[in-house]
PDB file of C-alpha atoms and ligand atoms in Angstrom:
ATOM      1  CA  MET A   1       9.026 -17.838  -7.227  1.00  0.00           C
ATOM      2  CA  ASN A   2      12.771 -18.264  -7.587  1.00  0.00           C
ATOM      3  CA  ARG A   3      13.422 -14.719  -7.330  1.00  0.00           C
ATOM      4  CA  LEU A   4      10.714 -13.947  -5.076  1.00  0.00           C
ATOM      5  CA  SER A   5      11.912 -16.097  -2.755  1.00  0.00           C
ATOM      6  CA  SER A   6      15.638 -15.067  -3.210  1.00  0.00           C
ATOM      7  CA  ALA A   7      14.264 -11.448  -2.792  1.00  0.00           C
ATOM      8  CA  VAL A   8      12.499 -12.085   0.601  1.00  0.00           C
ATOM      9  CA  LYS A   9      15.186 -13.493   2.142  1.00  0.00           C
ATOM     10  CA  GLN A  10      17.576 -10.940   1.055  1.00  0.00           C
ATOM     11  CA  LEU A  11      15.696  -8.078   1.889  1.00  0.00           C
ATOM     12  CA  LEU A  12      13.821  -9.955   5.079  1.00  0.00           C
ATOM     13  CA  GLY A  13      15.779 -12.673   6.003  1.00  0.00           C
ATOM     14  CA  PHE A  14      13.268 -15.525   6.416  1.00  0.00           C
ATOM     15  CA  ASP A  15      11.910 -18.334   3.601  1.00  0.00           C
ATOM     16  CA  LEU A  16       8.241 -18.578   2.204  1.00  0.00           C
ATOM     17  CA  THR A  17       6.985 -21.000   3.815  1.00  0.00           C
ATOM     18  CA  PRO A  18       4.905 -23.427   0.562  1.00  0.00           C
ATOM     19  CA  ALA A  19       1.492 -22.251   1.439  1.00  0.00           C
ATOM     20  CA  GLN A  20       2.898 -18.526   0.880  1.00  0.00           C
ATOM     21  CA  LEU A  21       4.848 -19.770  -2.271  1.00  0.00           C
ATOM     22  CA  ALA A  22       1.462 -21.430  -3.369  1.00  0.00           C
ATOM     23  CA  ALA A  23      -0.399 -18.244  -3.023  1.00  0.00           C
ATOM     24  CA  PHE A  24       2.460 -16.177  -4.888  1.00  0.00           C
ATOM     25  CA  ARG A  25       2.054 -18.510  -7.727  1.00  0.00           C
ATOM     26  CA  THR A  26      -1.929 -18.146  -8.256  1.00  0.00           C
ATOM     27  CA  TYR A  27      -2.071 -14.778  -7.667  1.00  0.00           C
ATOM     28  CA  ALA A  28       0.664 -13.968 -10.831  1.00  0.00           C
ATOM     29  CA  ALA A  29      -1.343 -16.716 -13.005  1.00  0.00           C
ATOM     30  CA  GLU A  30      -3.958 -14.278 -11.828  1.00  0.00           C
ATOM     31  CA  LEU A  31      -2.969 -11.060 -12.811  1.00  0.00           C
ATOM     32  CA  ALA A  32      -1.310 -12.839 -15.736  1.00  0.00           C
ATOM     33  CA  GLU A  33      -5.215 -13.859 -17.233  1.00  0.00           C
ATOM     34  CA  TRP A  34      -6.657 -11.160 -16.372  1.00  0.00           C
ATOM     35  CA  ASN A  35      -4.346  -8.476 -17.561  1.00  0.00           C
ATOM     36  CA  GLU A  36      -4.603  -9.929 -20.891  1.00  0.00           C
ATOM     37  CA  LYS A  37      -8.258  -8.649 -20.778  1.00  0.00           C
ATOM     38  CA  PHE A  38      -8.255  -5.795 -18.609  1.00  0.00           C
ATOM     39  CA  ASN A  39      -4.829  -3.978 -18.490  1.00  0.00           C
ATOM     40  CA  LEU A  40      -4.718  -4.384 -15.060  1.00  0.00           C
ATOM     41  CA  THR A  41      -0.800  -3.087 -14.383  1.00  0.00           C
ATOM     42  CA  ALA A  42       1.788  -1.679 -16.351  1.00  0.00           C
ATOM     43  CA  ILE A  43       3.903  -4.596 -14.511  1.00  0.00           C
ATOM     44  CA  LYS A  44       3.186  -8.235 -16.702  1.00  0.00           C
ATOM     45  CA  SER A  45       6.853 -10.167 -17.082  1.00  0.00           C
ATOM     46  CA  PRO A  46       6.766 -12.563 -14.775  1.00  0.00           C
ATOM     47  CA  ALA A  47      10.768 -11.943 -13.199  1.00  0.00           C
ATOM     48  CA  ASP A  48       9.037  -8.392 -12.886  1.00  0.00           C
ATOM     49  CA  VAL A  49       5.738  -9.340 -11.452  1.00  0.00           C
ATOM     50  CA  GLU A  50       8.109 -11.068  -8.384  1.00  0.00           C
ATOM     51  CA  ILE A  51      10.032  -8.492  -7.653  1.00  0.00           C
ATOM     52  CA  LYS A  52       8.851  -4.972  -8.283  1.00  0.00           C
ATOM     53  CA  HIS A  53       5.396  -6.923  -7.041  1.00  0.00           C
ATOM     54  CA  PHE A  54       5.863  -8.687  -5.004  1.00  0.00           C
ATOM     55  CA  ALA A  55       8.758  -7.798  -3.675  1.00  0.00           C
ATOM     56  CA  ASP A  56       8.754  -4.383  -3.348  1.00  0.00           C
ATOM     57  CA  SER A  57       5.259  -4.515  -1.277  1.00  0.00           C
ATOM     58  CA  LEU A  58       7.125  -6.903   1.413  1.00  0.00           C
ATOM     59  CA  SER A  59       9.893  -4.772   1.899  1.00  0.00           C
ATOM     60  CA  CYS A  60       7.406  -2.696   4.211  1.00  0.00           C
ATOM     61  CA  LEU A  61       7.027  -5.475   6.154  1.00  0.00           C
ATOM     62  CA  PRO A  62      10.110  -4.251   8.330  1.00  0.00           C
ATOM     63  CA  ALA A  63       8.401  -0.680   8.686  1.00  0.00           C
ATOM     64  CA  ILE A  64       4.885  -2.915   9.964  1.00  0.00           C
ATOM     65  CA  ARG A  65       6.896  -5.069  12.677  1.00  0.00           C
ATOM     66  CA  ASN A  66       8.781  -3.168  14.454  1.00  0.00           C
ATOM     67  CA  THR A  67       5.743  -1.901  16.318  1.00  0.00           C
ATOM     68  CA  GLN A  68       3.814  -2.555  19.112  1.00  0.00           C
ATOM     69  CA  HIS A  69       1.058  -3.338  17.353  1.00  0.00           C
ATOM     70  CA  ALA A  70       2.798  -5.407  14.610  1.00  0.00           C
ATOM     71  CA  THR A  71       1.089  -8.749  14.529  1.00  0.00           C
ATOM     72  CA  ARG A  72      -2.419  -8.341  15.042  1.00  0.00           C
ATOM     73  CA  ALA A  73      -2.724  -4.633  13.119  1.00  0.00           C
ATOM     74  CA  SER A  74      -5.165  -2.524  11.168  1.00  0.00           C
ATOM     75  CA  LEU A  75      -3.865  -1.937   7.987  1.00  0.00           C
ATOM     76  CA  ILE A  76      -5.938   0.248   4.850  1.00  0.00           C
ATOM     77  CA  ASP A  77      -4.182   0.395   1.771  1.00  0.00           C
ATOM     78  CA  ILE A  78      -5.031   3.383  -0.545  1.00  0.00           C
ATOM     79  CA  GLY A  79      -5.236   3.291  -4.389  1.00  0.00           C
ATOM     80  CA  THR A  80      -4.805  -1.033  -4.289  1.00  0.00           C
ATOM     81  CA  GLY A  81      -5.050  -0.719  -7.701  1.00  0.00           C
ATOM     82  CA  ALA A  82      -4.226  -5.190  -8.300  1.00  0.00           C
ATOM     83  CA  GLY A  83      -3.518  -5.338  -4.449  1.00  0.00           C
ATOM     84  CA  PHE A  84      -0.383  -3.506  -3.577  1.00  0.00           C
ATOM     85  CA  PRO A  85       0.962  -3.479  -0.990  1.00  0.00           C
ATOM     86  CA  GLY A  86      -1.806  -5.108   0.742  1.00  0.00           C
ATOM     87  CA  LEU A  87      -2.176  -8.439  -1.010  1.00  0.00           C
ATOM     88  CA  PRO A  88       1.248  -9.568  -0.601  1.00  0.00           C
ATOM     89  CA  LEU A  89       1.154  -7.986   3.439  1.00  0.00           C
ATOM     90  CA  LYS A  90      -1.732  -9.936   4.113  1.00  0.00           C
ATOM     91  CA  ILE A  91      -0.101 -13.415   2.941  1.00  0.00           C
ATOM     92  CA  VAL A  92       2.641 -13.434   4.876  1.00  0.00           C
ATOM     93  CA  CYS A  93       0.778 -11.870   7.809  1.00  0.00           C
ATOM     94  CA  PRO A  94      -2.314 -13.033   7.551  1.00  0.00           C
ATOM     95  CA  GLU A  95      -3.300 -11.903  11.380  1.00  0.00           C
ATOM     96  CA  LEU A  96      -3.831  -8.233   9.346  1.00  0.00           C
ATOM     97  CA  LYS A  97      -6.726  -6.565   8.856  1.00  0.00           C
ATOM     98  CA  LEU A  98      -6.710  -5.223   5.700  1.00  0.00           C
ATOM     99  CA  THR A  99      -8.958  -3.166   3.794  1.00  0.00           C
ATOM    100  CA  LEU A 100      -8.050  -2.251  -0.089  1.00  0.00           C
ATOM    101  CA  VAL A 101      -9.288   1.279  -1.630  1.00  0.00           C
ATOM    102  CA  GLU A 102      -9.320   1.160  -5.220  1.00  0.00           C
ATOM    103  CA  SER A 103     -11.704   2.971  -7.454  1.00  0.00           C
ATOM    104  CA  VAL A 104     -12.007   1.518 -10.759  1.00  0.00           C
ATOM    105  CA  GLY A 105     -14.556  -1.011 -11.100  1.00  0.00           C
ATOM    106  CA  LYS A 106     -11.939  -3.152 -12.597  1.00  0.00           C
ATOM    107  CA  LYS A 107      -9.114  -3.690 -10.584  1.00  0.00           C
ATOM    108  CA  VAL A 108     -12.017  -4.292  -7.351  1.00  0.00           C
ATOM    109  CA  ALA A 109     -13.518  -7.440  -9.328  1.00  0.00           C
ATOM    110  CA  PHE A 110     -10.214  -8.235  -9.738  1.00  0.00           C
ATOM    111  CA  LEU A 111      -9.523  -7.835  -6.028  1.00  0.00           C
ATOM    112  CA  GLU A 112     -12.675  -9.691  -5.014  1.00  0.00           C
ATOM    113  CA  HIS A 113     -12.051 -12.000  -7.654  1.00  0.00           C
ATOM    114  CA  ILE A 114      -7.849 -13.229  -5.811  1.00  0.00           C
ATOM    115  CA  VAL A 115      -8.859 -12.209  -2.301  1.00  0.00           C
ATOM    116  CA  GLY A 116     -11.484 -15.232  -2.436  1.00  0.00           C
ATOM    117  CA  LYS A 117      -9.319 -17.276  -5.064  1.00  0.00           C
ATOM    118  CA  LEU A 118      -6.655 -16.917  -1.807  1.00  0.00           C
ATOM    119  CA  GLU A 119      -9.465 -17.661   0.680  1.00  0.00           C
ATOM    120  CA  LEU A 120      -8.233 -14.584   2.913  1.00  0.00           C
ATOM    121  CA  LYS A 121      -9.656 -13.929   6.351  1.00  0.00           C
ATOM    122  CA  ASP A 122      -9.830 -10.417   7.309  1.00  0.00           C
ATOM    123  CA  VAL A 123     -10.274  -8.104   3.888  1.00  0.00           C
ATOM    124  CA  THR A 124     -12.350  -5.726   2.970  1.00  0.00           C
ATOM    125  CA  VAL A 125     -12.767  -4.001  -0.493  1.00  0.00           C
ATOM    126  CA  ILE A 126     -13.705  -0.826  -0.592  1.00  0.00           C
ATOM    127  CA  LYS A 127     -14.379   0.490  -4.342  1.00  0.00           C
ATOM    128  CA  GLY A 128     -14.399   4.112  -3.697  1.00  0.00           C
ATOM    129  CA  ARG A 129     -12.111   7.732  -2.967  1.00  0.00           C
ATOM    130  CA  ALA A 130      -9.856   7.962  -0.496  1.00  0.00           C
ATOM    131  CA  GLU A 131     -11.139  11.646  -0.180  1.00  0.00           C
ATOM    132  CA  GLU A 132     -14.377   9.888   0.645  1.00  0.00           C
ATOM    133  CA  VAL A 133     -13.444   6.788   2.525  1.00  0.00           C
ATOM    134  CA  GLY A 134     -11.447   9.109   4.722  1.00  0.00           C
ATOM    135  CA  GLN A 135     -14.739  11.785   5.717  1.00  0.00           C
ATOM    136  CA  ASP A 136     -16.923   7.823   6.672  1.00  0.00           C
ATOM    137  CA  GLY A 137     -16.975   7.938  10.286  1.00  0.00           C
ATOM    138  CA  ALA A 138     -16.667   4.258   9.870  1.00  0.00           C
ATOM    139  CA  HIS A 139     -13.221   4.229   8.341  1.00  0.00           C
ATOM    140  CA  ARG A 140     -11.405   8.088   9.494  1.00  0.00           C
ATOM    141  CA  GLU A 141      -9.035   7.648  12.094  1.00  0.00           C
ATOM    142  CA  LYS A 142      -9.698   3.501  12.540  1.00  0.00           C
ATOM    143  CA  TYR A 143      -6.334   2.517  11.199  1.00  0.00           C
ATOM    144  CA  ASP A 144      -3.163   1.381  12.540  1.00  0.00           C
ATOM    145  CA  TRP A 145      -1.645   2.153   9.533  1.00  0.00           C
ATOM    146  CA  ALA A 146      -2.672   3.690   6.266  1.00  0.00           C
ATOM    147  CA  VAL A 147      -0.197   2.630   2.773  1.00  0.00           C
ATOM    148  CA  ALA A 148      -0.036   3.226  -0.498  1.00  0.00           C
ATOM    149  CA  ARG A 149       2.204   2.846  -3.092  1.00  0.00           C
ATOM    150  CA  ALA A 150       2.080   4.442  -6.766  1.00  0.00           C
ATOM    151  CA  VAL A 151      -1.014   6.706  -5.568  1.00  0.00           C
ATOM    152  CA  ALA A 152      -0.023  10.387  -5.910  1.00  0.00           C
ATOM    153  CA  GLU A 153       2.963  13.648  -4.687  1.00  0.00           C
ATOM    154  CA  MET A 154       3.463  13.332  -1.159  1.00  0.00           C
ATOM    155  CA  PRO A 155       1.182  16.027  -0.333  1.00  0.00           C
ATOM    156  CA  VAL A 156      -1.818  14.692  -2.047  1.00  0.00           C
ATOM    157  CA  LEU A 157      -1.114  11.637  -0.359  1.00  0.00           C
ATOM    158  CA  LEU A 158      -0.973  12.417   2.735  1.00  0.00           C
ATOM    159  CA  GLU A 159      -4.437  13.780   2.727  1.00  0.00           C
ATOM    160  CA  TYR A 160      -5.933  10.991   1.612  1.00  0.00           C
ATOM    161  CA  LEU A 161      -3.662   8.495   3.529  1.00  0.00           C
ATOM    162  CA  LEU A 162      -3.679  10.376   7.338  1.00  0.00           C
ATOM    163  CA  PRO A 163      -7.022  10.975   7.785  1.00  0.00           C
ATOM    164  CA  LEU A 164      -7.598   7.290   8.479  1.00  0.00           C
ATOM    165  CA  VAL A 165      -4.902   6.890  10.299  1.00  0.00           C
ATOM    166  CA  LYS A 166      -5.894   6.406  14.611  1.00  0.00           C
ATOM    167  CA  ILE A 167      -3.322   8.726  16.876  1.00  0.00           C
ATOM    168  CA  GLY A 168      -0.659   6.598  17.297  1.00  0.00           C
ATOM    169  CA  GLY A 169      -0.686   5.090  14.499  1.00  0.00           C
ATOM    170  CA  LYS A 170       1.181   4.778  10.212  1.00  0.00           C
ATOM    171  CA  ALA A 171       1.350   6.780   7.275  1.00  0.00           C
ATOM    172  CA  LEU A 172       4.001   5.051   4.547  1.00  0.00           C
ATOM    173  CA  ALA A 173       4.458   5.704   1.377  1.00  0.00           C
ATOM    174  CA  GLN A 174       6.408   3.337  -0.749  1.00  0.00           C
ATOM    175  CA  LYS A 175       8.262   6.443  -3.597  1.00  0.00           C
ATOM    176  CA  GLY A 176      10.627   6.348  -6.032  1.00  0.00           C
ATOM    177  CA  GLU A 177      14.262   8.224  -6.274  1.00  0.00           C
ATOM    178  CA  ASN A 178      12.285  11.705  -5.252  1.00  0.00           C
ATOM    179  CA  ALA A 179      11.198  10.709  -1.912  1.00  0.00           C
ATOM    180  CA  PRO A 180      13.224  13.191   0.296  1.00  0.00           C
ATOM    181  CA  ALA A 181      12.887  16.013  -2.147  1.00  0.00           C
ATOM    182  CA  GLU A 182       8.872  15.178  -1.671  1.00  0.00           C
ATOM    183  CA  THR A 183       9.071  14.017   1.604  1.00  0.00           C
ATOM    184  CA  HIS A 184      11.607  17.006   2.311  1.00  0.00           C
ATOM    185  CA  GLY A 185       8.603  20.111   0.454  1.00  0.00           C
ATOM    186  CA  ALA A 186       5.825  18.193   2.309  1.00  0.00           C
ATOM    187  CA  GLU A 187       6.106  18.853   5.877  1.00  0.00           C
ATOM    188  CA  ARG A 188       4.166  21.407   6.280  1.00  0.00           C
ATOM    189  CA  ALA A 189       1.223  19.729   4.616  1.00  0.00           C
ATOM    190  CA  ALA A 190       2.138  16.150   6.980  1.00  0.00           C
ATOM    191  CA  LYS A 191       2.047  19.268   9.773  1.00  0.00           C
ATOM    192  CA  LEU A 192      -1.736  20.427   8.895  1.00  0.00           C
ATOM    193  CA  LEU A 193      -2.407  16.844   8.852  1.00  0.00           C
ATOM    194  CA  GLY A 194      -1.646  15.812  12.348  1.00  0.00           C
ATOM    195  CA  GLY A 195       1.408  14.260  10.464  1.00  0.00           C
ATOM    196  CA  SER A 196       5.242  14.200  11.782  1.00  0.00           C
ATOM    197  CA  LEU A 197       7.882  12.557   9.302  1.00  0.00           C
ATOM    198  CA  ALA A 198       9.015   9.256  11.324  1.00  0.00           C
ATOM    199  CA  GLN A 199      11.253   7.873   9.370  1.00  0.00           C
ATOM    200  CA  LEU A 200      12.631   7.609   5.592  1.00  0.00           C
ATOM    201  CA  THR A 201      14.694   4.280   4.501  1.00  0.00           C
ATOM    202  CA  PRO A 202      16.222   3.224   1.480  1.00  0.00           C
ATOM    203  CA  VAL A 203      15.036   0.107  -0.304  1.00  0.00           C
ATOM    204  CA  GLU A 204      17.213  -2.133  -2.111  1.00  0.00           C
ATOM    205  CA  LEU A 205      14.917  -5.189  -4.822  1.00  0.00           C
ATOM    206  CA  PRO A 206      17.764  -6.795  -5.512  1.00  0.00           C
ATOM    207  CA  GLY A 207      18.021  -6.657  -9.545  1.00  0.00           C
ATOM    208  CA  VAL A 208      16.404  -2.697  -9.596  1.00  0.00           C
ATOM    209  CA  VAL A 209      19.098  -0.467  -9.967  1.00  0.00           C
ATOM    210  CA  GLU A 210      16.329   2.283  -9.095  1.00  0.00           C
ATOM    211  CA  PRO A 211      16.161   3.868  -5.353  1.00  0.00           C
ATOM    212  CA  ARG A 212      13.229   2.857  -3.566  1.00  0.00           C
ATOM    213  CA  TYR A 213      12.117   4.750  -0.249  1.00  0.00           C
ATOM    214  CA  LEU A 214       9.899   3.451   2.654  1.00  0.00           C
ATOM    215  CA  VAL A 215       8.525   7.312   4.423  1.00  0.00           C
ATOM    216  CA  VAL A 216       6.674   6.434   7.193  1.00  0.00           C
ATOM    217  CA  PHE A 217       5.069   9.608   8.973  1.00  0.00           C
ATOM    218  CA  ASP A 218       3.685   8.800  12.828  1.00  0.00           C
ATOM    219  CA  LYS A 219       0.650   9.822  13.834  1.00  0.00           C
ATOM    220  CA  VAL A 220       0.630  12.663  15.858  1.00  0.00           C
ATOM    221  CA  ALA A 221      -2.495  15.241  16.350  1.00  0.00           C
ATOM    222  CA  ALA A 222      -6.204  14.322  15.187  1.00  0.00           C
ATOM    223  CA  THR A 223      -6.589  15.393  11.484  1.00  0.00           C
ATOM    224  CA  PRO A 224      -8.894  19.166  11.287  1.00  0.00           C
ATOM    225  CA  ALA A 225     -12.948  18.179   9.883  1.00  0.00           C
ATOM    226  CA  LYS A 226     -11.709  20.022   6.788  1.00  0.00           C
ATOM    227  CA  TYR A 227      -9.511  17.281   5.282  1.00  0.00           C
ATOM    228  CA  PRO A 228      -9.743  15.637   2.928  1.00  0.00           C
ATOM    229  CA  ARG A 229     -11.418  17.510   0.710  1.00  0.00           C
ATOM    230  CA  ARG A 230     -14.219  16.686  -1.719  1.00  0.00           C
ATOM    231  CA  ALA A 231     -12.904  14.069  -4.793  1.00  0.00           C
ATOM    232  CA  GLY A 232     -10.571  15.244  -6.580  1.00  0.00           C
ATOM    233  CA  LEU A 233      -9.753  18.934  -5.061  1.00  0.00           C
ATOM    234  CA  PRO A 234      -6.881  17.471  -3.349  1.00  0.00           C
ATOM    235  CA  GLY A 235      -5.298  16.277  -6.477  1.00  0.00           C
ATOM    236  CA  LYS A 236      -6.181  19.916  -7.858  1.00  0.00           C
ATOM    237  CA  GLN A 237      -4.807  22.007  -5.006  1.00  0.00           C
ATOM    238  CA  PRO A 238      -2.227  20.522  -3.412  1.00  0.00           C
ATOM    239  CA  LEU A 239      -1.554  21.546   0.478  1.00  0.00           C
ATOM    240  CA  LYS A 240       1.080  23.697   0.089  1.00  0.00           C
TER     241      LYS A 240
HETATM  242  N1  SAM B 301      -0.878   0.626  -5.193  1.00  0.00           N
HETATM  243  C1  SAM B 301      -0.601   0.226  -7.251  1.00  0.00           C
HETATM  244  C2  SAM B 301       0.825  -0.993  -7.390  1.00  0.00           C
HETATM  245  O1  SAM B 301       1.519  -0.078  -6.571  1.00  0.00           O
HETATM  246  O2  SAM B 301       0.811  -1.350  -8.307  1.00  0.00           O
HETATM  247  C3  SAM B 301      -1.592   0.395  -7.965  1.00  0.00           C
HETATM  248  C4  SAM B 301      -0.848   1.906  -8.146  1.00  0.00           C
HETATM  249  S1  SAM B 301      -1.910   2.628  -9.809  1.00  0.00           S
HETATM  250  C5  SAM B 301      -0.168   4.031 -10.499  1.00  0.00           C
HETATM  251  C6  SAM B 301      -2.190   3.843  -9.464  1.00  0.00           C
HETATM  252  C7  SAM B 301      -3.703   3.609  -8.672  1.00  0.00           C
HETATM  253  O3  SAM B 301      -4.429   4.083  -7.499  1.00  0.00           O
HETATM  254  C8  SAM B 301      -4.908   3.187  -9.640  1.00  0.00           C
HETATM  255  O4  SAM B 301      -5.760   1.813  -9.619  1.00  0.00           O
HETATM  256  C9  SAM B 301      -6.292   4.386  -9.292  1.00  0.00           C
HETATM  257  O5  SAM B 301      -7.048   3.986  -9.328  1.00  0.00           O
HETATM  258  C10 SAM B 301      -5.975   4.237  -7.804  1.00  0.00           C
HETATM  259  N2  SAM B 301      -6.541   6.167  -7.560  1.00  0.00           N
HETATM  260  C11 SAM B 301      -5.360   6.432  -7.537  1.00  0.00           C
HETATM  261  N3  SAM B 301      -6.132   7.917  -6.921  1.00  0.00           N
HETATM  262  C12 SAM B 301      -7.303   7.753  -6.209  1.00  0.00           C
HETATM  263  C13 SAM B 301      -8.403   7.914  -5.039  1.00  0.00           C
HETATM  264  N4  SAM B 301      -8.542   9.157  -4.762  1.00  0.00           N
HETATM  265  N5  SAM B 301      -8.614   6.981  -4.088  1.00  0.00           N
HETATM  266  C14 SAM B 301      -8.925   5.782  -4.813  1.00  0.00           C
HETATM  267  N6  SAM B 301      -7.867   5.530  -5.781  1.00  0.00           N
HETATM  268  C15 SAM B 301      -6.869   6.169  -6.519  1.00  0.00           C
END
């Protein structure tokens, strides 16, 4: 985990503890083993897992830690796949109350396995679609943070994320080079859903040339009851 250690030092300015490094080692080993059977993630080489999965997930930390309820925040990760960015954040911030949402069964099985293996507390894994979870009273407008990486275009993503965020909370999207254009194209969708753009910050991952961005929206008003629309509709007819 040398690459991860130095990336964290460079990006975030602190050293991972031996226990955190051991957890990331276990996570990488289990991911590699499961990837052989189930093809969970496209990124597979050990170097890429350290930087493009673990360090990239942790690059959300400055945004999350800057807020008032940073340490005991509730955070829901939508379309988490094999746990990104939610699980690396939980390894480094054990006090986070984490909910992981994923619709594909084999990925959910891996999530349940790795949460158990790493003995992580206060983690809920949900097999389901963002559109359904967002209309469920147990989750709707209950979270300080809703986050996602590599799940959908911005207007679609905002329809997944903003209904889950309590007023005063935030939605965070990890995005690539199209982030500025995508974000400005989604301003009307954000407003419709009760969001307002708060931050569009470039992130430089060590050794990665493609630009990365953190895009943060404040939840400033309640989301109208009709959003999110039924499963599949946000993707087919993105809010304009
Ligand atoms: N966030 C992870 C990452 O960055 O490695 C996974 C990214 S993967 C490209 C997108 C994931 O989102 C897939 O695992 C897919 O099953 C999930 N997904 C897409 N739309 C979803 C939805 N509406 N509800 C729940 N999961 C969804």
